[in-house]
C-alpha cells in the first residue's frame, strides 16, 4: 500500500504569523508530497512496499541513500506538523518535571532549543527527545531522522531547512525559532510521545 500525504492537524492559517498559510501550502503540499511520491516510487514492487514507513527508513539507512533521504524526510515532516499547534497546549506533569530537572524551567528549555537550532550549520532538524529516562536535545543533519534510532524517543522536532521559514522570515532563522518555540510547540503531543514510551508511528 502506498504512503499518503497526511493532513495537517490544523487549518493552514493556524500557525500564522510564525508559519504562514503560504509557507504551509508549499512546505506541506509540495515538499512533503514530493518526498512521499519519491518514497512510493522507490519501494513499488519491492519487499518494502507493505512495510510501515519506520521500517522503510531503517532498511534504507546505510544501504540506499536516495530512499533513505526521501523516507526519512517523509517521516520527519509528518512528525514536524504534529510538533506544532495553533491552540494553547500544556505539558503533562511528568514532562514538566523532566523539563525542570534537565533545563531548570520551560523557558530554559525554549532558550536551549532556540540556541541549538540557530547554531545548527546548514539544513537539518533540532529535536527534544527522551533517552534513558532523561530529556535531551538532539540535532540531525540534512534528511537524517530519529525515527529508527534505538534508545531515543523523539518528543518534538523543529525543521531547520530554509524552505520552512524563508517566505515568512527570509534568512532570519532565529526569528523563525523565536516565533515557533515561543508559542507554537505542541506540548500535548510531546507529553503523549513521552507517555507512549516509543517512537511515534507515521499514519498509514
Short mmCIF file of C-alpha atoms in Angstrom, two decimals:
data_model
loop_
_atom_site.label_atom_id
_atom_site.label_comp_id
_atom_site.label_asym_id
_atom_site.label_seq_id
_atom_site.Cartn_x
_atom_site.Cartn_y
_atom_site.Cartn_z
CA UNK A 1 0.00 0.00 0.00
CA UNK A 2 1.37 3.39 -0.98
CA UNK A 3 2.04 6.01 1.66
CA UNK A 4 -0.16 9.09 1.66
CA UNK A 5 0.48 12.71 2.48
CA UNK A 6 -1.04 13.13 5.92
CA UNK A 7 -3.43 16.01 6.52
CA UNK A 8 -2.28 18.95 8.56
CA UNK A 9 -3.67 18.67 12.10
CA UNK A 10 -4.89 22.30 11.93
CA UNK A 11 -6.09 24.89 9.41
CA UNK A 12 -3.36 26.22 7.14
CA UNK A 13 -3.62 29.65 8.79
CA UNK A 14 -3.48 28.34 12.37
CA UNK A 15 0.27 28.90 12.84
CA UNK A 16 0.42 32.42 11.39
CA UNK A 17 2.38 34.62 11.66
CA UNK A 18 5.07 32.19 12.85
CA UNK A 19 4.39 29.94 9.85
CA UNK A 20 2.06 31.35 7.23
CA UNK A 21 -0.58 29.59 5.15
CA UNK A 22 1.56 30.32 2.09
CA UNK A 23 4.55 28.56 3.61
CA UNK A 24 2.42 25.56 4.57
CA UNK A 25 0.97 25.35 1.07
CA UNK A 26 4.46 24.89 -0.35
CA UNK A 27 6.10 23.04 2.51
CA UNK A 28 3.30 20.55 3.15
CA UNK A 29 1.60 20.43 -0.23
CA UNK A 30 4.71 20.36 -2.41
CA UNK A 31 7.86 19.46 -0.43
CA UNK A 32 6.29 16.79 1.77
CA UNK A 33 4.22 15.44 -1.11
CA UNK A 34 7.37 15.11 -3.25
CA UNK A 35 9.12 13.07 -0.54
CA UNK A 36 6.10 10.78 -0.27
CA UNK A 37 5.88 10.35 -4.04
CA UNK A 38 9.58 9.51 -4.38
CA UNK A 39 9.41 7.04 -1.49
CA UNK A 40 6.43 5.26 -3.04
CA UNK A 41 8.14 5.07 -6.43
CA UNK A 42 11.32 3.63 -4.91
CA UNK A 43 9.57 0.85 -2.96
CA UNK A 44 6.94 -0.10 -5.53
CA UNK A 45 7.18 -3.82 -6.27
CA UNK A 46 9.77 -4.47 -3.55
CA UNK A 47 9.62 -6.25 -0.20
CA UNK A 48 9.27 -2.83 1.47
CA UNK A 49 6.04 -1.93 -0.33
CA UNK A 50 3.80 -3.10 2.53
CA UNK A 51 6.08 -2.14 5.42
CA UNK A 52 5.50 0.77 7.83
CA UNK A 53 7.45 3.91 6.99
CA UNK A 54 9.67 3.42 10.04
CA UNK A 55 10.75 0.03 8.68
CA UNK A 56 11.49 1.55 5.28
CA UNK A 57 13.70 4.18 6.92
CA UNK A 58 15.58 1.57 8.93
CA UNK A 59 16.06 -0.74 5.94
CA UNK A 60 17.36 2.06 3.72
CA UNK A 61 19.78 3.55 6.27
CA UNK A 62 23.33 2.81 5.11
CA UNK A 63 22.23 0.86 2.05
CA UNK A 64 20.13 3.14 -0.19
CA UNK A 65 20.79 6.83 0.42
CA UNK A 66 18.19 8.05 -2.04
CA UNK A 67 15.39 6.01 -0.50
CA UNK A 68 16.60 6.85 3.00
CA UNK A 69 16.55 10.59 2.30
CA UNK A 70 13.00 10.56 0.95
CA UNK A 71 11.56 8.12 3.50
CA UNK A 72 13.22 9.89 6.44
CA UNK A 73 12.07 13.29 5.20
CA UNK A 74 8.54 11.93 4.79
CA UNK A 75 8.59 10.78 8.42
CA UNK A 76 10.26 13.92 9.77
CA UNK A 77 7.71 16.19 8.15
CA UNK A 78 4.76 14.20 9.50
CA UNK A 79 6.27 14.48 12.96
CA UNK A 80 7.01 18.18 12.48
CA UNK A 81 3.40 19.07 11.58
CA UNK A 82 2.25 17.44 14.81
CA UNK A 83 5.00 19.14 16.83
CA UNK A 84 3.25 22.47 16.28
CA UNK A 85 -0.22 23.68 17.17
CA UNK A 86 -2.28 26.81 16.75
CA UNK A 87 -4.01 26.27 20.08
CA UNK A 88 -2.74 26.60 23.62
CA UNK A 89 -1.19 23.38 24.85
CA UNK A 90 0.45 22.30 28.07
CA UNK A 91 2.89 19.64 29.15
CA UNK A 92 1.86 16.76 31.38
CA UNK A 93 3.05 16.75 34.98
CA UNK A 94 5.60 14.07 34.06
CA UNK A 95 7.02 16.09 31.19
CA UNK A 96 7.06 19.30 33.24
CA UNK A 97 9.04 17.55 35.96
CA UNK A 98 11.56 16.22 33.45
CA UNK A 99 11.90 19.64 31.81
CA UNK A 100 12.59 21.28 35.16
CA UNK A 101 15.15 18.61 36.02
CA UNK A 102 17.01 18.85 32.71
CA UNK A 103 16.69 22.55 31.85
CA UNK A 104 15.61 24.34 35.01
CA UNK A 105 12.31 25.50 33.53
CA UNK A 106 10.25 25.51 30.35
CA UNK A 107 11.81 28.86 29.46
CA UNK A 108 15.23 27.28 29.94
CA UNK A 109 14.30 24.51 27.51
CA UNK A 110 12.97 27.00 24.99
CA UNK A 111 16.17 29.02 25.17
CA UNK A 112 18.26 25.91 24.60
CA UNK A 113 16.13 24.77 21.64
CA UNK A 114 16.49 28.20 20.04
CA UNK A 115 20.22 28.27 20.72
CA UNK A 116 20.84 24.82 19.24
CA UNK A 117 18.56 25.49 16.29
CA UNK A 118 20.17 28.83 15.46
CA UNK A 119 23.66 27.34 15.80
CA UNK A 120 22.99 24.32 13.61
CA UNK A 121 25.06 24.61 10.44
CA UNK A 122 23.10 24.37 7.18
CA UNK A 123 19.96 22.23 6.87
CA UNK A 124 18.63 19.81 9.43
CA UNK A 125 16.42 19.33 12.46
CA UNK A 126 16.55 20.04 16.19
CA UNK A 127 14.73 17.60 18.47
CA UNK A 128 13.52 17.28 22.01
CA UNK A 129 13.88 13.59 22.87
CA UNK A 130 13.84 11.21 25.80
CA UNK A 131 16.85 8.98 26.37
CA UNK A 132 17.22 6.64 29.31
CA UNK A 133 14.55 8.42 31.30
CA UNK A 134 16.01 11.90 30.80
CA UNK A 135 15.38 14.67 28.28
CA UNK A 136 17.97 15.57 25.67
CA UNK A 137 18.22 17.95 22.73
CA UNK A 138 19.45 16.26 19.57
CA UNK A 139 20.40 17.57 16.14
CA UNK A 140 20.25 15.70 12.85
CA UNK A 141 21.74 16.98 9.63
CA UNK A 142 20.05 17.21 6.25
CA UNK A 143 17.45 14.42 5.97
CA UNK A 144 18.58 12.33 8.94
CA UNK A 145 15.97 11.29 11.48
CA UNK A 146 15.42 9.83 14.93
CA UNK A 147 12.64 7.58 13.60
CA UNK A 148 14.83 4.47 13.76
CA UNK A 149 17.37 5.44 16.40
CA UNK A 150 17.26 2.86 19.19
CA UNK A 151 17.23 4.33 22.66
CA UNK A 152 15.93 7.73 21.56
CA UNK A 153 12.24 8.60 21.77
CA UNK A 154 11.58 11.86 19.87
CA UNK A 155 9.04 14.15 21.53
CA UNK A 156 9.12 17.28 19.34
CA UNK A 157 11.05 18.46 16.29
CA UNK A 158 11.69 21.79 14.55
CA UNK A 159 12.55 21.91 10.86
CA UNK A 160 15.69 23.96 10.18
CA UNK A 161 15.63 23.74 6.39
CA UNK A 162 15.38 27.20 4.85
CA UNK A 163 12.16 26.36 2.98
CA UNK A 164 10.48 26.01 6.40
CA UNK A 165 10.77 29.73 7.09
CA UNK A 166 12.14 31.74 4.15
CA UNK A 167 8.82 33.11 2.87
CA UNK A 168 7.94 34.39 6.34
CA UNK A 169 11.31 35.30 7.83
CA UNK A 170 13.74 35.34 4.88
CA UNK A 171 17.13 34.13 6.09
CA UNK A 172 16.44 35.01 9.74
CA UNK A 173 16.34 31.55 11.30
CA UNK A 174 16.50 32.90 14.89
CA UNK A 175 13.34 34.94 14.20
CA UNK A 176 11.54 31.82 12.99
CA UNK A 177 12.73 29.88 16.03
CA UNK A 178 11.58 32.63 18.38
CA UNK A 179 8.11 32.51 16.81
CA UNK A 180 7.70 28.73 16.74
CA UNK A 181 9.36 27.88 20.05
CA UNK A 182 7.74 30.86 21.75
CA UNK A 183 4.12 29.89 21.19
CA UNK A 184 3.56 27.12 18.63
CA UNK A 185 5.12 23.98 20.12
CA UNK A 186 2.63 21.21 20.84
CA UNK A 187 3.39 20.20 24.42
CA UNK A 188 0.40 17.84 24.46
CA UNK A 189 1.92 15.91 21.55
CA UNK A 190 5.26 15.77 23.35
CA UNK A 191 3.55 14.52 26.50
CA UNK A 192 1.74 11.79 24.56
CA UNK A 193 5.01 10.67 22.98
CA UNK A 194 6.67 10.55 26.39
CA UNK A 195 3.81 8.52 27.90
CA UNK A 196 3.81 6.15 24.92
CA UNK A 197 7.46 5.37 25.54
CA UNK A 198 8.36 4.59 21.92
CA UNK A 199 8.68 6.35 18.61
CA UNK A 200 5.59 7.90 17.02
CA UNK A 201 4.35 5.97 14.01
CA UNK A 202 3.60 7.61 10.66
CA UNK A 203 -0.13 7.17 9.91
CA UNK A 204 -1.00 4.85 7.04
#
